[in-house]
PDB file of C-alpha atoms in Angstrom:
ATOM      1  CA  MET W  29      -6.589  -8.026 -26.029  1.00 47.00           C
ATOM      2  CA  GLU W  30      -3.100  -8.454 -27.774  1.00 51.00           C
ATOM      3  CA  ASP W  31      -2.409  -4.817 -27.789  1.00 50.00           C
ATOM      4  CA  LEU W  32      -3.449  -4.582 -24.382  1.00 45.00           C
ATOM      5  CA  LEU W  33      -1.064  -7.272 -23.085  1.00 48.00           C
ATOM      6  CA  ALA W  34       1.437  -5.749 -24.966  1.00 48.00           C
ATOM      7  CA  ALA W  35       0.989  -2.007 -23.515  1.00 47.00           C
ATOM      8  CA  ILE W  36       1.072  -3.457 -20.211  1.00 46.00           C
ATOM      9  CA  ALA W  37       4.011  -5.203 -20.577  1.00 49.00           C
ATOM     10  CA  GLU W  38       5.811  -2.263 -21.613  1.00 56.00           C
ATOM     11  CA  SER W  39       4.394  -0.233 -18.792  1.00 66.00           C
ATOM     12  CA  ARG W  40       7.589   1.362 -16.741  1.00 83.00           C
ATOM     13  CA  PRO W  41       7.070   3.531 -13.809  1.00 94.00           C
ATOM     14  CA  THR W  42       8.808   6.989 -13.503  1.00 96.00           C
ATOM     15  CA  SER W  43       9.888   8.183 -10.122  1.00 97.00           C
ATOM     16  CA  ALA W  44       9.098  11.275  -8.499  1.00 97.00           C
ATOM     17  CA  LEU W  45       9.047  13.199  -5.311  1.00 98.00           C
ATOM     18  CA  ALA W  46       6.274  15.405  -3.846  1.00 98.00           C
ATOM     19  CA  HIS W  47       6.387  17.999  -1.016  1.00 98.00           C
ATOM     20  CA  VAL W  48       4.540  17.147   1.593  1.00 98.00           C
ATOM     21  CA  ASN W  49       4.358  18.711   5.282  1.00 98.00           C
ATOM     22  CA  GLY W  50       7.985  20.006   4.735  1.00 98.00           C
ATOM     23  CA  LEU W  51       9.095  16.432   3.634  1.00 98.00           C
ATOM     24  CA  LYS W  52      10.133  14.673   0.124  1.00 99.00           C
ATOM     25  CA  LEU W  53       7.627  11.987  -0.349  1.00 99.00           C
ATOM     26  CA  HIS W  54       8.652   9.395  -3.094  1.00 99.00           C
ATOM     27  CA  TYR W  55       5.779   7.877  -5.566  1.00 98.00           C
ATOM     28  CA  LEU W  56       5.924   5.763  -8.709  1.00 98.00           C
ATOM     29  CA  ASN W  57       3.837   7.174 -11.594  1.00 97.00           C
ATOM     30  CA  TRP W  58       2.874   4.180 -13.890  1.00 95.00           C
ATOM     31  CA  GLY W  59       0.829   6.469 -16.065  1.00 88.00           C
ATOM     32  CA  ALA W  60      -2.194   5.201 -18.199  1.00 78.00           C
ATOM     33  CA  ILE W  61      -2.552   3.681 -21.324  1.00 71.00           C
ATOM     34  CA  GLY W  62      -5.946   5.089 -22.032  1.00 51.00           C
ATOM     35  CA  GLY W  63      -4.518   7.154 -24.409  1.00 41.00           C
ATOM     36  CA  HIS W  64      -4.986   4.024 -26.812  1.00 40.00           C
ATOM     37  CA  SER W  65      -8.330   4.593 -27.577  1.00 36.00           C
ATOM     38  CA  HIS W  66      -9.122   1.226 -28.493  1.00 39.00           C
ATOM     39  CA  LEU W  67      -7.782  -0.299 -25.143  1.00 42.00           C
ATOM     40  CA  ARG W  68     -10.061   2.186 -23.231  1.00 45.00           C
ATOM     41  CA  ARG W  69     -12.681   0.822 -20.630  1.00 51.00           C
ATOM     42  CA  LEU W  70     -13.371   4.343 -19.172  1.00 48.00           C
ATOM     43  CA  LYS W  71     -11.943   7.577 -19.348  1.00 49.00           C
ATOM     44  CA  PRO W  72      -8.745   7.060 -17.596  1.00 50.00           C
ATOM     45  CA  ALA W  73      -7.304  10.297 -17.933  1.00 58.00           C
ATOM     46  CA  ALA W  74      -9.977  11.591 -15.195  1.00 83.00           C
ATOM     47  CA  THR W  75      -9.109   8.863 -12.692  1.00 93.00           C
ATOM     48  CA  THR W  76      -6.056   8.339 -10.662  1.00 96.00           C
ATOM     49  CA  ILE W  77      -5.488   4.950  -8.615  1.00 97.00           C
ATOM     50  CA  LEU W  78      -3.136   5.800  -5.725  1.00 98.00           C
ATOM     51  CA  LEU W  79      -1.680   2.934  -3.893  1.00 99.00           C
ATOM     52  CA  CYS W  80      -0.427   3.030  -0.171  1.00 99.00           C
ATOM     53  CA  HIS W  81       1.877  -0.110   0.860  1.00 98.00           C
ATOM     54  CA  GLY W  82       1.744  -1.435   4.587  1.00 95.00           C
ATOM     55  CA  GLY W  83       4.048  -0.983   7.464  1.00 92.00           C
ATOM     56  CA  SER W  84       7.869  -1.492   6.996  1.00 93.00           C
ATOM     57  CA  ALA W  85       6.904  -1.642   3.386  1.00 97.00           C
ATOM     58  CA  HIS W  86       7.204   0.286   0.054  1.00 98.00           C
ATOM     59  CA  CYS W  87       5.847   1.156  -3.136  1.00 99.00           C
ATOM     60  CA  HIS W  88       7.355  -1.911  -4.954  1.00 98.00           C
ATOM     61  CA  TRP W  89       5.160  -3.955  -3.073  1.00 99.00           C
ATOM     62  CA  TRP W  90       2.597  -3.229  -6.006  1.00 99.00           C
ATOM     63  CA  ASP W  91       4.903  -3.646  -8.997  1.00 98.00           C
ATOM     64  CA  GLU W  92       3.143  -7.008 -10.157  1.00 97.00           C
ATOM     65  CA  VAL W  93      -0.418  -4.948  -9.716  1.00 98.00           C
ATOM     66  CA  ALA W  94       0.212  -1.321 -10.730  1.00 98.00           C
ATOM     67  CA  PRO W  95       1.069  -2.064 -14.628  1.00 96.00           C
ATOM     68  CA  GLN W  96      -2.545  -4.091 -14.965  1.00 96.00           C
ATOM     69  CA  LEU W  97      -4.383  -1.074 -13.622  1.00 96.00           C
ATOM     70  CA  THR W  98      -3.160   1.386 -16.174  1.00 94.00           C
ATOM     71  CA  GLU W  99      -6.000   0.679 -18.449  1.00 92.00           C
ATOM     72  CA  TYR W 100      -8.320   2.065 -15.834  1.00 94.00           C
ATOM     73  CA  GLY W 101      -6.702   5.417 -14.907  1.00 93.00           C
ATOM     74  CA  ARG W 102      -3.341   7.005 -13.998  1.00 94.00           C
ATOM     75  CA  VAL W 103      -1.537   4.943 -11.354  1.00 96.00           C
ATOM     76  CA  LEU W 104       0.621   5.925  -8.751  1.00 98.00           C
ATOM     77  CA  ALA W 105       2.417   4.188  -5.942  1.00 99.00           C
ATOM     78  CA  LEU W 106       3.357   6.152  -2.855  1.00 99.00           C
ATOM     79  CA  ASP W 107       6.384   5.542  -0.178  1.00 99.00           C
ATOM     80  CA  PHE W 108       5.252   6.907   3.261  1.00 98.00           C
ATOM     81  CA  ARG W 109       7.609   9.051   5.014  1.00 98.00           C
ATOM     82  CA  GLY W 110      10.730   7.079   6.309  1.00 97.00           C
ATOM     83  CA  HIS W 111      10.035   4.100   3.708  1.00 98.00           C
ATOM     84  CA  GLY W 112      11.370   3.350   0.512  1.00 98.00           C
ATOM     85  CA  ARG W 113      13.086   6.378  -1.101  1.00 98.00           C
ATOM     86  CA  SER W 114      10.921   9.008   1.154  1.00 99.00           C
ATOM     87  CA  GLN W 115      12.826  11.443   3.190  1.00 99.00           C
ATOM     88  CA  TRP W 116      13.552  10.378   6.740  1.00 98.00           C
ATOM     89  CA  ALA W 117      11.439  12.398   9.585  1.00 96.00           C
ATOM     90  CA  SER W 118      11.718  13.341  13.192  1.00 93.00           C
ATOM     91  CA  GLN W 119       7.907  11.931  13.831  1.00 91.00           C
ATOM     92  CA  TYR W 120       6.257   8.878  13.207  1.00 90.00           C
ATOM     93  CA  GLY W 121       2.654   6.855  13.389  1.00 87.00           C
ATOM     94  CA  LEU W 122      -0.468   6.506  12.033  1.00 89.00           C
ATOM     95  CA  ALA W 123      -1.160  10.213  12.752  1.00 90.00           C
ATOM     96  CA  ALA W 124       1.765  11.444  10.846  1.00 94.00           C
ATOM     97  CA  HIS W 125       1.172   9.238   7.764  1.00 96.00           C
ATOM     98  CA  LEU W 126      -2.706  10.297   7.736  1.00 95.00           C
ATOM     99  CA  ASP W 127      -1.631  13.802   7.564  1.00 96.00           C
ATOM    100  CA  ASP W 128       0.980  13.242   4.793  1.00 98.00           C
ATOM    101  CA  LEU W 129      -1.757  11.292   2.748  1.00 98.00           C
ATOM    102  CA  ILE W 130      -4.469  13.968   3.109  1.00 98.00           C
ATOM    103  CA  ALA W 131      -1.687  16.545   1.855  1.00 98.00           C
ATOM    104  CA  PHE W 132      -0.678  14.777  -0.865  1.00 98.00           C
ATOM    105  CA  VAL W 133      -3.910  13.677  -2.495  1.00 98.00           C
ATOM    106  CA  ARG W 134      -5.602  17.303  -1.325  1.00 97.00           C
ATOM    107  CA  ASP W 135      -2.383  19.169  -3.154  1.00 96.00           C
ATOM    108  CA  HIS W 136      -0.713  16.836  -5.592  1.00 95.00           C
ATOM    109  CA  LEU W 137      -3.936  15.343  -7.372  1.00 94.00           C
ATOM    110  CA  ARG W 138      -6.358  16.799  -9.726  1.00 80.00           C
ATOM    111  CA  GLN W 139      -8.577  13.905 -10.703  1.00 81.00           C
ATOM    112  CA  ARG W 140     -10.871  11.701  -9.226  1.00 92.00           C
ATOM    113  CA  VAL W 141      -8.660   9.570  -6.965  1.00 98.00           C
ATOM    114  CA  VAL W 142      -9.532   5.993  -5.766  1.00 98.00           C
ATOM    115  CA  LEU W 143      -7.395   5.125  -3.158  1.00 99.00           C
ATOM    116  CA  VAL W 144      -6.177   1.855  -2.637  1.00 99.00           C
ATOM    117  CA  GLY W 145      -4.327   0.873   0.847  1.00 98.00           C
ATOM    118  CA  HIS W 146      -3.007  -2.590   2.175  1.00 98.00           C
ATOM    119  CA  SER W 147      -2.636  -3.266   5.910  1.00 94.00           C
ATOM    120  CA  MET W 148      -1.564  -0.194   7.565  1.00 92.00           C
ATOM    121  CA  GLY W 149      -2.138   1.734   4.300  1.00 96.00           C
ATOM    122  CA  GLY W 150      -5.619   0.536   4.530  1.00 95.00           C
ATOM    123  CA  GLU W 151      -6.003   1.570   7.974  1.00 91.00           C
ATOM    124  CA  ILE W 152      -4.946   5.069   7.282  1.00 94.00           C
ATOM    125  CA  ALA W 153      -6.938   5.171   3.900  1.00 96.00           C
ATOM    126  CA  MET W 154     -10.080   4.456   5.828  1.00 94.00           C
ATOM    127  CA  ARG W 155      -9.859   7.123   8.268  1.00 92.00           C
ATOM    128  CA  LEU W 156      -9.216   9.661   5.490  1.00 95.00           C
ATOM    129  CA  ALA W 157     -12.313   8.178   3.651  1.00 95.00           C
ATOM    130  CA  ALA W 158     -14.262   9.052   6.631  1.00 92.00           C
ATOM    131  CA  GLY W 159     -13.024  11.947   7.462  1.00 92.00           C
ATOM    132  CA  SER W 160     -12.400  13.832   4.312  1.00 93.00           C
ATOM    133  CA  PRO W 161     -14.754  11.773   1.887  1.00 94.00           C
ATOM    134  CA  GLN W 162     -14.550  15.164  -0.641  1.00 95.00           C
ATOM    135  CA  LEU W 163     -10.893  13.874  -1.636  1.00 96.00           C
ATOM    136  CA  LEU W 164     -12.050  10.556  -2.976  1.00 97.00           C
ATOM    137  CA  SER W 165     -14.113   8.954  -5.536  1.00 97.00           C
ATOM    138  CA  GLY W 166     -13.697   5.368  -4.203  1.00 98.00           C
ATOM    139  CA  LEU W 167     -11.758   3.222  -1.494  1.00 98.00           C
ATOM    140  CA  VAL W 168     -10.262  -0.217  -1.465  1.00 99.00           C
ATOM    141  CA  VAL W 169      -9.242  -1.436   1.824  1.00 98.00           C
ATOM    142  CA  ALA W 170      -6.938  -4.553   1.483  1.00 98.00           C
ATOM    143  CA  ASP W 171      -6.250  -7.054   4.343  1.00 97.00           C
ATOM    144  CA  ALA W 172      -6.718  -4.208   6.880  1.00 93.00           C
ATOM    145  CA  SER W 173      -8.905  -3.594   9.578  1.00 85.00           C
ATOM    146  CA  PRO W 174     -10.280  -0.397  11.174  1.00 79.00           C
ATOM    147  CA  ALA W 175      -9.434  -1.906  14.648  1.00 67.00           C
ATOM    148  CA  GLY W 176      -6.055  -2.627  13.573  1.00 55.00           C
ATOM    149  CA  LEU W 177      -4.439  -5.846  14.270  1.00 50.00           C
ATOM    150  CA  PRO W 178      -5.809  -8.768  16.564  1.00 53.00           C
ATOM    151  CA  LEU W 179      -4.880  -8.061  20.393  1.00 46.00           C
ATOM    152  CA  LYS W 180      -2.571 -10.918  20.682  1.00 50.00           C
ATOM    153  CA  THR W 181      -0.358  -9.773  17.223  1.00 52.00           C
ATOM    154  CA  ARG W 182      -0.611  -6.151  18.850  1.00 51.00           C
ATOM    155  CA  LEU W 183       0.929  -7.359  21.987  1.00 46.00           C
ATOM    156  CA  ILE W 184       3.879  -9.214  20.423  1.00 48.00           C
ATOM    157  CA  TRP W 185       4.411  -6.087  18.059  1.00 50.00           C
ATOM    158  CA  ARG W 186       4.212  -3.411  20.987  1.00 54.00           C
ATOM    159  CA  TRP W 187       6.913  -5.515  22.690  1.00 44.00           C
ATOM    160  CA  LYS W 188       8.827  -5.664  19.571  1.00 51.00           C
ATOM    161  CA  ARG W 189       8.645  -1.901  19.122  1.00 52.00           C
ATOM    162  CA  ARG W 190       9.473  -1.158  22.256  1.00 51.00           C
ATOM    163  CA  ASN W 191      12.664  -3.046  21.764  1.00 51.00           C
ATOM    164  CA  GLN W 192      13.541  -2.109  18.445  1.00 57.00           C
ATOM    165  CA  SER W 193      16.987  -0.608  17.786  1.00 57.00           C
ATOM    166  CA  ALA W 194      16.933   3.202  16.451  1.00 70.00           C
ATOM    167  CA  VAL W 195      20.325   2.097  14.714  1.00 82.00           C
ATOM    168  CA  ARG W 196      20.035   1.210  11.180  1.00 90.00           C
ATOM    169  CA  PRO W 197      21.427  -2.402  10.546  1.00 93.00           C
ATOM    170  CA  GLU W 198      24.116  -2.835   7.793  1.00 97.00           C
ATOM    171  CA  PHE W 199      24.951  -6.054   6.032  1.00 98.00           C
ATOM    172  CA  PRO W 200      28.352  -6.720   4.658  1.00 98.00           C
ATOM    173  CA  THR W 201      26.898  -8.139   1.403  1.00 98.00           C
ATOM    174  CA  ARG W 202      23.997  -8.237  -0.499  1.00 98.00           C
ATOM    175  CA  GLU W 203      23.507 -11.654   0.076  1.00 98.00           C
ATOM    176  CA  ALA W 204      23.349 -11.134   3.841  1.00 98.00           C
ATOM    177  CA  LEU W 205      20.746  -8.375   3.434  1.00 98.00           C
ATOM    178  CA  ILE W 206      18.556 -10.832   1.386  1.00 98.00           C
ATOM    179  CA  ALA W 207      19.100 -13.405   4.083  1.00 98.00           C
ATOM    180  CA  ARG W 208      17.965 -11.203   6.392  1.00 96.00           C
ATOM    181  CA  PHE W 209      14.534 -10.008   4.697  1.00 97.00           C
ATOM    182  CA  ARG W 210      11.400 -11.445   5.845  1.00 93.00           C
ATOM    183  CA  LEU W 211       7.644 -10.557   5.524  1.00 94.00           C
ATOM    184  CA  SER W 212       5.714  -9.843   8.194  1.00 86.00           C
ATOM    185  CA  PRO W 213       3.582 -11.671   9.040  1.00 86.00           C
ATOM    186  CA  PRO W 214       5.002 -14.780   7.876  1.00 86.00           C
ATOM    187  CA  GLY W 215       3.081 -16.888   5.023  1.00 90.00           C
ATOM    188  CA  HIS W 216       3.627 -16.177   1.423  1.00 94.00           C
ATOM    189  CA  ASN W 217       3.489 -17.326  -2.184  1.00 94.00           C
ATOM    190  CA  LEU W 218       6.920 -15.735  -3.339  1.00 96.00           C
ATOM    191  CA  THR W 219       9.567 -17.819  -4.888  1.00 96.00           C
ATOM    192  CA  PRO W 220      13.163 -17.062  -3.285  1.00 96.00           C
ATOM    193  CA  ALA W 221      14.184 -15.209  -6.353  1.00 97.00           C
ATOM    194  CA  ALA W 222      11.145 -13.228  -5.940  1.00 97.00           C
ATOM    195  CA  LEU W 223      11.429 -12.401  -2.449  1.00 97.00           C
ATOM    196  CA  ALA W 224      15.325 -11.758  -2.945  1.00 98.00           C
ATOM    197  CA  ALA W 225      14.174  -9.010  -5.829  1.00 98.00           C
ATOM    198  CA  LEU W 226      11.563  -7.507  -3.450  1.00 98.00           C
ATOM    199  CA  ALA W 227      14.237  -7.063  -0.654  1.00 98.00           C
ATOM    200  CA  LEU W 228      16.774  -5.580  -3.176  1.00 98.00           C
ATOM    201  CA  LYS W 229      14.310  -2.882  -4.154  1.00 98.00           C
ATOM    202  CA  GLY W 230      13.966  -1.556  -0.895  1.00 98.00           C
ATOM    203  CA  ALA W 231      17.656  -1.373  -0.375  1.00 98.00           C
ATOM    204  CA  GLU W 232      20.712   0.516  -1.214  1.00 98.00           C
ATOM    205  CA  GLN W 233      24.492   0.115  -0.907  1.00 98.00           C
ATOM    206  CA  LEU W 234      26.082   2.594   1.464  1.00 98.00           C
ATOM    207  CA  THR W 235      29.545   4.641   0.762  1.00 97.00           C
ATOM    208  CA  SER W 236      30.846   2.288   3.186  1.00 97.00           C
ATOM    209  CA  GLY W 237      30.129  -0.656   0.888  1.00 98.00           C
ATOM    210  CA  ASN W 238      27.472  -2.108   3.397  1.00 98.00           C
ATOM    211  CA  TRP W 239      24.026  -2.833   2.665  1.00 99.00           C
ATOM    212  CA  ALA W 240      21.015  -1.514   4.491  1.00 98.00           C
ATOM    213  CA  PHE W 241      17.094  -1.064   3.869  1.00 98.00           C
ATOM    214  CA  ARG W 242      15.501   1.872   2.754  1.00 98.00           C
ATOM    215  CA  LEU W 243      13.790   1.995   5.844  1.00 96.00           C
ATOM    216  CA  ASP W 244      14.308   4.458   9.007  1.00 96.00           C
ATOM    217  CA  PRO W 245      14.330   2.019  11.895  1.00 91.00           C
ATOM    218  CA  LYS W 246      12.483   4.777  14.003  1.00 90.00           C
ATOM    219  CA  THR W 247       9.514   3.796  11.831  1.00 88.00           C
ATOM    220  CA  ARG W 248       9.092   0.480  13.838  1.00 78.00           C
ATOM    221  CA  LYS W 249       9.191   2.203  17.317  1.00 70.00           C
ATOM    222  CA  LEU W 250       6.150   2.388  19.372  1.00 55.00           C
ATOM    223  CA  THR W 251       5.250   6.179  19.688  1.00 53.00           C
ATOM    224  CA  ALA W 252       1.942   7.979  20.922  1.00 48.00           C
ATOM    225  CA  GLY W 253       1.442   8.790  17.161  1.00 55.00           C
ATOM    226  CA  TRP W 254       0.627   5.082  16.298  1.00 55.00           C
ATOM    227  CA  ARG W 255      -2.868   5.473  18.120  1.00 59.00           C
ATOM    228  CA  LEU W 256      -5.769   6.913  16.556  1.00 60.00           C
ATOM    229  CA  PRO W 257      -9.254   6.738  17.507  1.00 61.00           C
ATOM    230  CA  ARG W 258     -11.165   3.763  16.479  1.00 67.00           C
ATOM    231  CA  CYS W 259     -12.243   4.515  12.706  1.00 72.00           C
ATOM    232  CA  ARG W 260     -16.075   4.807  12.598  1.00 82.00           C
ATOM    233  CA  ILE W 261     -16.191   3.043   9.356  1.00 86.00           C
ATOM    234  CA  GLN W 262     -20.183   3.318   9.179  1.00 87.00           C
ATOM    235  CA  ASP W 263     -19.653   6.867   8.335  1.00 88.00           C
ATOM    236  CA  ILE W 264     -17.953   6.212   5.430  1.00 92.00           C
ATOM    237  CA  ARG W 265     -20.142   7.451   2.635  1.00 92.00           C
ATOM    238  CA  LEU W 266     -18.184   6.414  -0.710  1.00 95.00           C
ATOM    239  CA  PRO W 267     -18.090   3.091  -2.700  1.00 98.00           C
ATOM    240  CA  VAL W 268     -15.981   0.808  -1.181  1.00 98.00           C
ATOM    241  CA  LEU W 269     -14.245  -2.405  -1.717  1.00 99.00           C
ATOM    242  CA  ILE W 270     -12.766  -4.794   0.946  1.00 98.00           C
ATOM    243  CA  ILE W 271     -10.380  -7.126  -0.115  1.00 98.00           C
ATOM    244  CA  ARG W 272      -9.164  -9.812   2.232  1.00 98.00           C
ATOM    245  CA  GLY W 273      -6.385 -13.008   1.527  1.00 98.00           C
ATOM    246  CA  GLU W 274      -7.960 -16.489   1.151  1.00 98.00           C
ATOM    247  CA  HIS W 275      -5.238 -17.655   4.040  1.00 97.00           C
ATOM    248  CA  SER W 276      -4.755 -14.443   5.938  1.00 95.00           C
ATOM    249  CA  ARG W 277      -3.716 -14.554   9.930  1.00 90.00           C
ATOM    250  CA  LEU W 278      -4.466 -10.785  10.228  1.00 89.00           C
ATOM    251  CA  VAL W 279      -8.030 -10.135   9.107  1.00 91.00           C
ATOM    252  CA  SER W 280     -10.244 -13.107   9.162  1.00 91.00           C
ATOM    253  CA  GLU W 281     -13.320 -13.513   6.605  1.00 94.00           C
ATOM    254  CA  ARG W 282     -15.752 -12.983   9.714  1.00 92.00           C
ATOM    255  CA  GLN W 283     -14.213  -9.584  10.473  1.00 91.00           C
ATOM    256  CA  ALA W 284     -14.242  -8.589   6.762  1.00 94.00           C
ATOM    257  CA  ARG W 285     -17.693  -9.444   6.336  1.00 94.00           C
ATOM    258  CA  ARG W 286     -18.450  -7.359   9.472  1.00 92.00           C
ATOM    259  CA  MET W 287     -16.727  -4.473   8.005  1.00 92.00           C
ATOM    260  CA  GLN W 288     -18.738  -4.920   4.909  1.00 94.00           C
ATOM    261  CA  HIS W 289     -22.120  -5.122   6.782  1.00 93.00           C
ATOM    262  CA  ARG W 290     -20.921  -1.661   8.631  1.00 91.00           C
ATOM    263  CA  ILE W 291     -19.887   0.161   5.319  1.00 92.00           C
ATOM    264  CA  PRO W 292     -23.095   1.047   3.513  1.00 90.00           C
ATOM    265  CA  GLY W 293     -23.061  -0.766  -0.073  1.00 93.00           C
ATOM    266  CA  SER W 294     -19.546  -1.815   0.205  1.00 97.00           C
ATOM    267  CA  LYS W 295     -18.318  -4.644  -1.807  1.00 97.00           C
ATOM    268  CA  PHE W 296     -16.184  -7.637  -0.660  1.00 98.00           C
ATOM    269  CA  LYS W 297     -13.611  -9.850  -2.578  1.00 98.00           C
ATOM    270  CA  THR W 298     -11.889 -13.071  -1.644  1.00 98.00           C
ATOM    271  CA  ILE W 299      -8.345 -13.170  -3.044  1.00 99.00           C
ATOM    272  CA  PRO W 300      -7.718 -17.082  -3.553  1.00 98.00           C
ATOM    273  CA  SER W 301      -4.105 -18.700  -2.489  1.00 98.00           C
ATOM    274  CA  ALA W 302      -2.998 -15.088  -1.131  1.00 98.00           C
ATOM    275  CA  TYR W 303      -1.896 -14.564   2.574  1.00 97.00           C
ATOM    276  CA  HIS W 304      -1.879 -11.258   4.055  1.00 96.00           C
ATOM    277  CA  HIS W 305       0.410  -9.531   1.355  1.00 98.00           C
ATOM    278  CA  VAL W 306      -2.396  -9.767  -1.370  1.00 99.00           C
ATOM    279  CA  SER W 307      -0.508  -8.129  -3.926  1.00 99.00           C
ATOM    280  CA  LEU W 308       2.600 -10.135  -3.592  1.00 98.00           C
ATOM    281  CA  ASP W 309       0.726 -13.635  -3.477  1.00 98.00           C
ATOM    282  CA  ASN W 310      -1.813 -12.990  -6.153  1.00 98.00           C
ATOM    283  CA  PRO W 311      -1.155  -9.870  -8.155  1.00 98.00           C
ATOM    284  CA  ASP W 312      -3.708 -10.756 -10.770  1.00 98.00           C
ATOM    285  CA  ALA W 313      -6.461 -11.537  -9.077  1.00 99.00           C
ATOM    286  CA  THR W 314      -5.986  -8.214  -6.926  1.00 99.00           C
ATOM    287  CA  ALA W 315      -5.512  -6.266 -10.085  1.00 98.00           C
ATOM    288  CA  THR W 316      -8.434  -7.757 -11.502  1.00 98.00           C
ATOM    289  CA  ALA W 317     -10.329  -7.113  -8.465  1.00 98.00           C
ATOM    290  CA  ILE W 318      -9.535  -3.279  -8.094  1.00 98.00           C
ATOM    291  CA  GLY W 319      -9.876  -2.796 -11.997  1.00 97.00           C
ATOM    292  CA  GLU W 320     -13.106  -4.116 -11.595  1.00 97.00           C
ATOM    293  CA  PHE W 321     -14.245  -2.078  -8.719  1.00 98.00           C
ATOM    294  CA  VAL W 322     -12.795   0.907 -10.468  1.00 97.00           C
ATOM    295  CA  GLU W 323     -14.518   0.220 -13.704  1.00 95.00           C
ATOM    296  CA  SER W 324     -17.974   0.242 -11.505  1.00 95.00           C
ATOM    297  CA  LEU W 325     -17.582   3.754 -10.525  1.00 94.00           C
TER     298      LEU W 325
END
């Protein structure tokens, strides 16, 4: 166990770019520690765990989870187009993100893939699993719903997106950027220091000296591409784990249980003390849930 914990503590990701649909998509590769035979629980070299963030987020949402999963396989964390260090694009929306994810898995991953999607990433992952099940070995849906956001929340976000500026906001200092950073929806367990660190991982200093988030503001605009047909989750014929934060304001336990009932053979896990952002609020429990699921495949 001490060797395992030491190996996890030493895990450092490498940054890489993949050419997908004419864009350069960034991802972090955390590798796998399965090369240490005395640490191996299964054959990690045969498994890739692909972590997908939610809207307006980035790959570092998984920084506290990813290293704990390296004993189960090679771990990658993707930045969607226009997010993090991925290239900006002329078109955004769930349809574009879905096309990118399908192409990334199909063209760049040769091993069996367990797809993990949080929030928007979970909506996209469910649609990939329903439409292209041959690309995956398993699916983890983290605080996401096939129907998207609750109606009241959708109406509020729709108004915000329609009034969202296409101009990238800049801040005169790093401290000003940190002060502006918010998690959406509100509710989390992060300390001010951890929240500031997360903000800076998704930011950059411009040549002008100002600071800005690594996010194309157009990703938040409401466009036709943000609407997809309702996902027929009953068509998913893969092993599925549904994760919900105990205090989530976006996915109720009733809704999560309904999803479990509709997806044949799926499992359900509540992440204690977590709100919507389960990988931030309780990374240990989130990693344990995902790891045990991967190990069961």
